Amino acid sequence: MNETIILGVSSSISLYKACEIVRAFQKREFQVRVIMTPNAGKLISPRLFQALTGHEVFLDLFADSSVERIAHIDLARQASLFLVAPATANVIGKFASGVADEFLSTFFLAASCPVVIAPAMHENMYLHPQTQENMARLRSRGIRFVLPGKGQLACGDEGWGRLAQPEAIVAVGLEALSRSTSLTGKRILVTAGPTRESVDPVRYFTNRSSGKMGYALAEEAASRGAEVTLVSGPVSLPVPFRGGLVRNVETAAEMEAAVFDLSAKADIIIMAAAVADFRPARTEANKIKKAGADLELTLTRTTDILAELGRRKSSRILVGFAAETEALEDNARAKLQDKNLDMVVANDVSQPDTGFGSDSNRVFVALRDGKSFQTEKMSKREVSSVIFNEIEGIIERKKNSPDP
Ligand code: CTP
């Protein structure tokens, strides 16, 4: 059966452009079902979209009198993508706060598919801090926006707030949909970000990890259909998927506890987190005062989570990272052996354009079977794709020759 796109249409003059969006998806053999807000239904007859899609248009939450089906839940099950174009400030505000008082906003809460929103409104409304805050909130939950452009607005004013071009909206929609099912049924645990080890209530040790690589891996895994659990150190990144589990931790010990708690249910574990190797031997209850000239702190080793996972590996696929500043390939191969990994991904963190915090990466990958290669510099999402292609290869080989 063809995949179904749910197109939400709210009351902006630009809603006529939604017809082009319907057509563009139909051309690519998607089914399109339209939900209109009651106000959109006052601007234009739902019959227009009914004629275009060949289906009834959802507008009234209580229109369907049948007891067997609840329309918004039924529809949510079929949806591969929920695209709202145009989205008014009112709709965005309702989504951000969980108000569900008509079909469209109720559907938003019921849907678990990717969501793409294309706002359209007057510049003052668009730039209002409340609207921006609502959008940021939605973004932090993995919802994508196709930002409006600048130009003539419905009232004749010039400014930001014009609905993006239909082709741009369709492109983002297709990107949100661009996932495969190659990892469906696989449970993947990804760790990401740094850890923080407290010295006293004010100070802590941490490292330069931004979490971007781990988050990109989690996003890629989810887009391939995997059931993803992300254990994340403190980062400022939006949750990269919907429907998975995110466990936020702060210290190496908390990360260790979370990983061991969740590892039994994982088929694949990727340790992308930059876990502290040392923590202060004791955390002072009160702030350390600058009494003497120098201060000596004793640091003690944390558990090497990855090495421990390697010791209890069983049939699980284990992928480790290596952050190196010298002898990259040799150090990476040594980690592969020492930690009993299936794959190691090493990067040179001394390079400013690919190291910590950067959006791109260039990695050296080594597999247990001897294969190794160096990638070009590419985005962290692209690196994730390379890594998962290799993981899928490992899964395939394991199927053909399972471990004794
Ligand atoms: N790692 C871990 N637990 C730790 C430290 C690191 O699980 N306490 C994992 C990281 O998530 C990463 C891998 O080990 O996947 C490699 O970490 P890295 O810092 O590169 O090297 P180490 O193994 O700690 O060795 P060294 O510091 O000697 O380079």
XYZ file of C-alpha atoms and ligand atoms in Angstrom:
433
model
C 0.000 0.000 0.000
C 1.184 3.535 -0.719
C 2.430 5.589 2.196
C 0.082 8.229 3.576
C 0.974 11.860 4.095
C -1.309 13.805 6.395
C -1.417 17.416 5.299
C -2.648 19.888 7.909
C -4.011 23.130 6.493
C -4.716 26.115 8.719
C -6.190 29.514 8.008
C -3.606 31.537 6.146
C -4.299 33.136 2.760
C -1.374 31.088 1.495
C -3.372 27.888 1.909
C -3.939 27.807 -1.846
C -0.286 26.698 -2.089
C -1.237 23.538 -0.196
C -2.867 22.303 -3.429
C 0.573 22.210 -5.078
C 1.931 20.293 -2.106
C -0.857 17.707 -2.465
C -0.051 17.295 -6.159
C 3.697 17.000 -5.584
C 3.232 14.119 -3.145
C 0.645 12.422 -5.338
C 3.084 12.574 -8.256
C 5.478 10.572 -6.092
C 2.701 8.036 -5.447
C 1.922 8.989 -1.881
C -1.656 9.030 -0.628
C -2.554 12.422 0.783
C -5.231 12.993 3.409
C -6.059 16.543 4.446
C -7.022 17.918 7.853
C -8.281 21.507 7.912
C -8.804 23.760 10.883
C -12.378 25.108 11.162
C -11.092 28.587 10.243
C -9.344 27.257 7.140
C -12.707 25.716 6.255
C -14.181 29.227 6.334
C -11.522 30.561 3.952
C -11.947 27.825 1.384
C -14.334 24.927 0.957
C -13.011 21.538 2.092
C -14.441 20.257 -1.195
C -11.376 21.626 -2.957
C -9.067 19.240 -1.078
C -11.672 16.505 -1.226
C -11.635 16.740 -5.021
C -7.840 16.896 -5.169
C -7.204 13.951 -2.855
C -10.248 11.832 -3.610
C -10.892 11.506 0.135
C -13.046 13.204 2.707
C -11.371 16.097 4.507
C -11.075 15.953 8.301
C -12.301 19.114 9.929
C -14.737 18.228 12.670
C -13.516 16.036 15.526
C -17.009 14.700 16.074
C -18.180 14.358 12.467
C -17.746 10.596 12.465
C -20.564 9.027 14.426
C -19.258 5.446 14.184
C -18.448 3.818 17.467
C -15.852 1.402 16.090
C -13.381 3.959 14.909
C -11.948 7.087 16.375
C -10.936 9.049 13.302
C -7.849 10.856 14.617
C -6.390 7.685 16.144
C -7.184 5.670 13.014
C -5.538 8.270 10.840
C -2.499 8.534 13.130
C -1.833 4.814 12.616
C -1.729 5.231 8.839
C 0.435 8.346 8.777
C 4.021 8.216 7.520
C 4.426 11.976 7.729
C 2.431 14.827 9.241
C 3.045 18.021 7.320
C 1.373 21.260 8.345
C 1.438 23.894 5.612
C 0.468 26.613 6.130
C 0.730 26.636 9.923
C -0.574 29.744 11.676
C 0.819 31.146 14.923
C -2.280 29.781 16.639
C -1.662 26.213 15.427
C 2.017 26.363 16.396
C 1.051 27.685 19.841
C -1.445 24.868 20.337
C 1.075 22.215 19.270
C 3.691 23.669 21.613
C 1.387 23.689 24.611
C -0.601 20.516 23.956
C -3.976 22.160 23.416
C -6.177 19.733 21.487
C -9.498 21.416 20.801
C -10.103 20.575 17.127
C -9.107 17.825 14.714
C -5.699 19.185 13.656
C -4.281 19.833 17.133
C -5.779 16.581 18.447
C -4.166 14.699 15.583
C -0.792 16.252 16.444
C -0.903 14.629 19.881
C -2.048 11.302 18.483
C 0.566 11.065 15.702
C 3.917 9.352 16.221
C 5.263 9.879 12.688
C 7.777 12.639 11.749
C 6.256 16.140 11.781
C 7.167 19.020 9.478
C 5.715 22.491 9.977
C 5.745 25.359 7.467
C 4.656 28.543 9.248
C 2.874 31.424 7.515
C 1.811 34.588 9.312
C 2.409 38.312 9.578
C 5.989 39.318 10.394
C 5.034 40.744 13.801
C 3.420 37.454 14.784
C 6.297 35.409 13.396
C 8.995 37.399 15.162
C 7.034 37.629 18.421
C 9.090 35.998 21.199
C 6.130 33.780 22.070
C 5.974 32.309 18.565
C 9.756 31.879 18.490
C 9.655 30.191 21.890
C 6.858 27.858 20.731
C 8.877 26.916 17.664
C 12.022 26.308 19.723
C 10.043 24.043 22.021
C 8.704 21.997 19.140
C 12.139 21.862 17.532
C 13.588 20.471 20.748
C 11.186 17.550 20.318
C 12.524 16.694 16.881
C 9.932 18.572 14.831
C 11.262 20.158 11.650
C 10.372 23.598 10.351
C 10.454 24.942 6.825
C 11.035 28.559 7.664
C 8.987 31.272 5.956
C 10.570 33.701 3.543
C 10.528 37.472 3.266
C 8.211 39.203 0.825
C 4.793 40.701 0.409
C 2.383 39.456 3.061
C -1.379 39.015 2.744
C -2.113 42.428 4.274
C 0.176 44.162 1.784
C 3.035 44.680 4.257
C 6.532 43.529 3.364
C 8.295 41.234 5.804
C 9.119 37.786 7.103
C 6.285 35.324 7.313
C 5.521 34.263 3.740
C 4.927 30.534 3.455
C 8.025 28.814 2.012
C 7.820 27.660 -1.593
C 5.880 24.392 -2.040
C 8.940 22.661 -3.574
C 11.007 23.509 -0.483
C 8.253 22.217 1.807
C 7.934 18.993 -0.186
C 11.723 18.526 -0.137
C 11.859 18.741 3.677
C 8.865 16.412 3.877
C 10.620 13.856 1.691
C 13.789 14.193 3.740
C 11.816 13.533 6.931
C 10.390 10.458 5.232
C 13.685 9.271 3.841
C 14.158 6.337 6.062
C 14.464 2.710 5.342
C 13.397 -0.323 7.278
C 16.825 -1.909 7.161
C 17.127 -1.868 10.966
C 13.499 -2.538 11.835
C 13.296 -4.896 14.791
C 16.810 -4.011 15.994
C 17.239 -2.400 19.405
C 20.077 0.077 19.409
C 21.606 1.770 22.391
C 23.634 4.905 21.649
C 25.538 6.979 24.184
C 26.401 10.588 23.481
C 27.950 13.706 24.915
C 30.371 14.382 27.732
C 30.087 13.543 31.419
C 30.543 15.919 34.334
C 32.425 14.947 37.448
C 31.848 17.227 40.405
C 34.672 18.543 42.523
C 32.386 20.494 44.818
C 28.893 22.033 44.445
C 30.306 24.706 42.111
C 33.032 23.044 40.034
C 33.213 20.023 37.789
C 35.501 18.313 35.275
C 34.127 17.743 31.808
C 35.397 17.519 28.219
C 34.790 19.153 24.870
C 32.253 16.646 23.506
C 29.149 18.355 22.051
C 27.136 15.156 21.632
C 26.593 15.884 17.922
C 28.104 12.604 16.699
C 26.050 10.457 19.086
C 22.866 12.376 18.333
C 23.457 12.014 14.572
C 23.917 8.255 15.088
C 20.676 8.024 17.062
C 18.851 9.960 14.348
C 20.262 7.742 11.609
C 19.376 4.560 13.532
C 15.789 5.763 14.021
C 15.523 6.705 10.353
C 16.467 3.123 9.461
C 13.598 1.814 11.555
C 15.533 0.795 14.684
C 14.153 1.059 18.190
C 16.598 3.595 19.641
C 17.594 4.333 23.207
C 19.852 7.303 23.737
C 21.838 7.737 26.930
C 22.969 11.321 26.882
C 25.390 13.343 28.929
C 24.664 17.067 29.356
C 24.374 18.613 25.865
C 22.265 21.329 24.331
C 20.834 19.452 21.379
C 17.218 18.669 20.481
C 16.030 15.069 20.852
C 16.893 13.623 17.417
C 13.901 11.291 17.032
C 10.365 10.749 18.165
C 9.125 7.666 19.901
C 12.468 6.405 21.285
C 13.773 6.564 24.815
C 16.188 9.218 26.075
C 17.940 8.759 29.411
C 19.759 11.891 30.584
C 22.765 11.370 32.823
C 25.494 13.582 34.191
C 28.374 11.571 35.613
C 30.348 8.599 34.311
C 28.857 6.524 37.133
C 25.324 7.487 36.070
C 26.175 6.659 32.471
C 27.567 3.305 33.576
C 24.399 2.515 35.559
C 22.120 3.553 32.677
C 24.082 1.587 30.073
C 24.193 -1.598 32.145
C 20.520 -1.216 32.986
C 19.586 -0.900 29.313
C 22.236 -3.066 27.642
C 20.459 -6.388 28.172
C 17.746 -5.217 25.794
C 20.123 -3.980 23.088
C 21.204 -5.829 19.951
C 23.712 -3.133 19.076
C 25.529 -0.726 21.406
C 27.413 2.308 20.143
C 29.481 4.117 22.735
C 29.901 7.564 21.196
C 29.934 9.330 24.571
C 33.150 10.914 25.794
C 33.025 9.315 29.210
C 35.403 10.714 31.804
C 38.290 8.348 32.521
C 38.891 9.974 35.908
C 36.733 11.583 38.542
C 37.669 13.400 41.756
C 38.282 10.817 44.464
C 35.840 12.723 46.632
C 33.213 15.353 45.944
C 33.238 18.024 48.619
C 29.846 18.825 50.122
C 30.785 22.493 50.403
C 32.593 24.799 48.023
C 36.380 24.506 48.347
C 37.771 27.813 49.591
C 41.052 29.177 48.252
C 42.870 28.781 51.568
C 46.389 27.832 50.425
C 48.345 28.716 47.288
C 47.848 25.440 45.426
C 45.217 22.791 45.573
C 45.894 19.145 44.983
C 43.087 16.902 43.907
C 43.250 13.156 43.724
C 41.526 11.688 40.691
C 40.394 8.130 40.592
C 39.579 5.895 37.589
C 36.013 5.457 36.428
C 34.811 2.164 34.981
C 35.645 1.731 31.314
C 32.047 1.006 30.302
C 32.970 -0.106 26.797
C 35.667 -2.509 27.983
C 33.199 -3.957 30.484
C 30.588 -4.378 27.745
C 33.271 -6.110 25.673
C 33.849 -8.595 28.480
C 30.125 -9.464 28.633
C 29.577 -9.198 24.909
C 27.613 -12.345 23.846
C 26.122 -11.940 20.347
C 25.659 -8.201 20.647
C 27.339 -5.848 18.185
C 29.617 -3.446 19.981
C 30.941 -0.241 18.439
C 33.415 2.025 20.181
C 34.831 5.427 19.424
C 38.395 6.538 19.820
C 39.263 10.167 20.239
C 42.923 10.478 19.390
C 45.492 13.194 18.926
C 48.314 10.962 17.601
C 48.960 7.511 16.075
C 45.266 7.357 15.205
C 45.169 4.078 13.291
C 47.378 2.108 15.696
C 45.533 3.373 18.770
C 42.182 2.622 17.153
C 43.188 -0.948 16.227
C 44.476 -1.490 19.754
C 41.103 -0.404 21.194
C 39.281 -2.726 18.817
C 41.266 -5.671 20.195
C 41.536 -4.662 23.837
C 37.852 -3.839 24.252
C 36.594 -6.798 22.177
C 34.720 -4.583 19.700
C 33.142 -5.333 16.323
C 34.054 -1.914 15.064
C 36.003 1.126 16.154
C 35.489 4.623 14.795
C 38.424 6.914 15.412
C 38.768 10.603 14.860
C 41.592 13.026 15.239
C 40.267 15.491 17.782
C 43.205 17.829 17.327
C 41.770 18.971 13.956
C 39.668 22.117 14.422
C 37.326 21.434 11.476
C 36.399 17.880 12.380
C 36.956 17.434 16.097
C 34.778 18.173 19.098
C 31.799 20.449 18.568
C 32.209 20.507 14.801
C 29.326 19.625 12.474
C 31.579 17.509 10.308
C 33.913 14.643 10.894
C 36.553 12.588 9.122
C 36.934 9.170 10.659
C 39.047 6.056 10.448
C 36.949 2.895 10.729
C 38.371 -0.511 11.602
C 36.368 -3.735 11.779
C 37.113 -6.922 13.637
C 37.459 -8.883 10.370
C 40.428 -6.722 9.343
C 38.670 -4.260 7.052
C 39.590 -0.639 7.611
C 39.199 2.650 5.782
C 39.367 6.395 6.161
C 36.368 8.551 5.192
C 36.412 11.941 3.550
C 35.430 14.927 5.640
C 31.624 14.797 5.752
C 28.686 15.801 7.955
C 28.204 13.833 11.171
C 24.913 12.529 9.768
C 26.771 11.232 6.690
C 29.406 9.640 8.931
C 26.523 7.977 10.774
C 25.246 6.587 7.522
C 28.683 5.120 6.712
C 28.824 3.564 10.197
C 25.364 2.013 9.904
C 26.125 0.644 6.441
C 29.055 -1.199 8.043
C 26.884 -2.330 10.971
C 24.313 -3.708 8.527
C 27.174 -5.591 6.830
C 28.189 -7.077 10.195
C 24.563 -8.120 10.882
C 24.431 -9.809 7.480
C 27.705 -11.688 8.041
C 26.613 -12.775 11.538
C 23.404 -14.168 10.043
C 25.413 -16.275 7.616
C 27.946 -17.449 10.185
C 26.509 -17.042 13.675
C 28.890 -17.003 16.626
C 29.363 -20.456 18.171
N 34.663 4.811 27.198
C 33.856 4.170 28.120
N 34.061 4.380 29.448
C 35.042 5.185 29.881
C 35.876 5.840 28.941
C 35.662 5.638 27.593
O 32.966 3.426 27.733
N 35.195 5.372 31.166
C 34.440 4.546 25.757
C 34.059 5.749 24.932
O 32.663 5.895 24.870
C 34.637 5.404 23.585
C 35.818 4.523 23.892
O 35.651 4.111 25.224
O 33.725 4.632 22.814
C 37.167 5.134 23.680
O 37.449 6.159 24.559
P 38.796 7.057 24.423
O 38.655 8.218 25.320
O 39.137 7.297 23.014
O 39.958 6.163 24.889
P 40.165 5.251 26.131
O 39.670 3.903 25.816
O 39.603 5.914 27.333
O 41.741 5.158 26.169
P 42.838 6.303 26.224
O 42.271 7.373 27.121
O 43.995 5.616 26.778
O 43.026 6.767 24.815
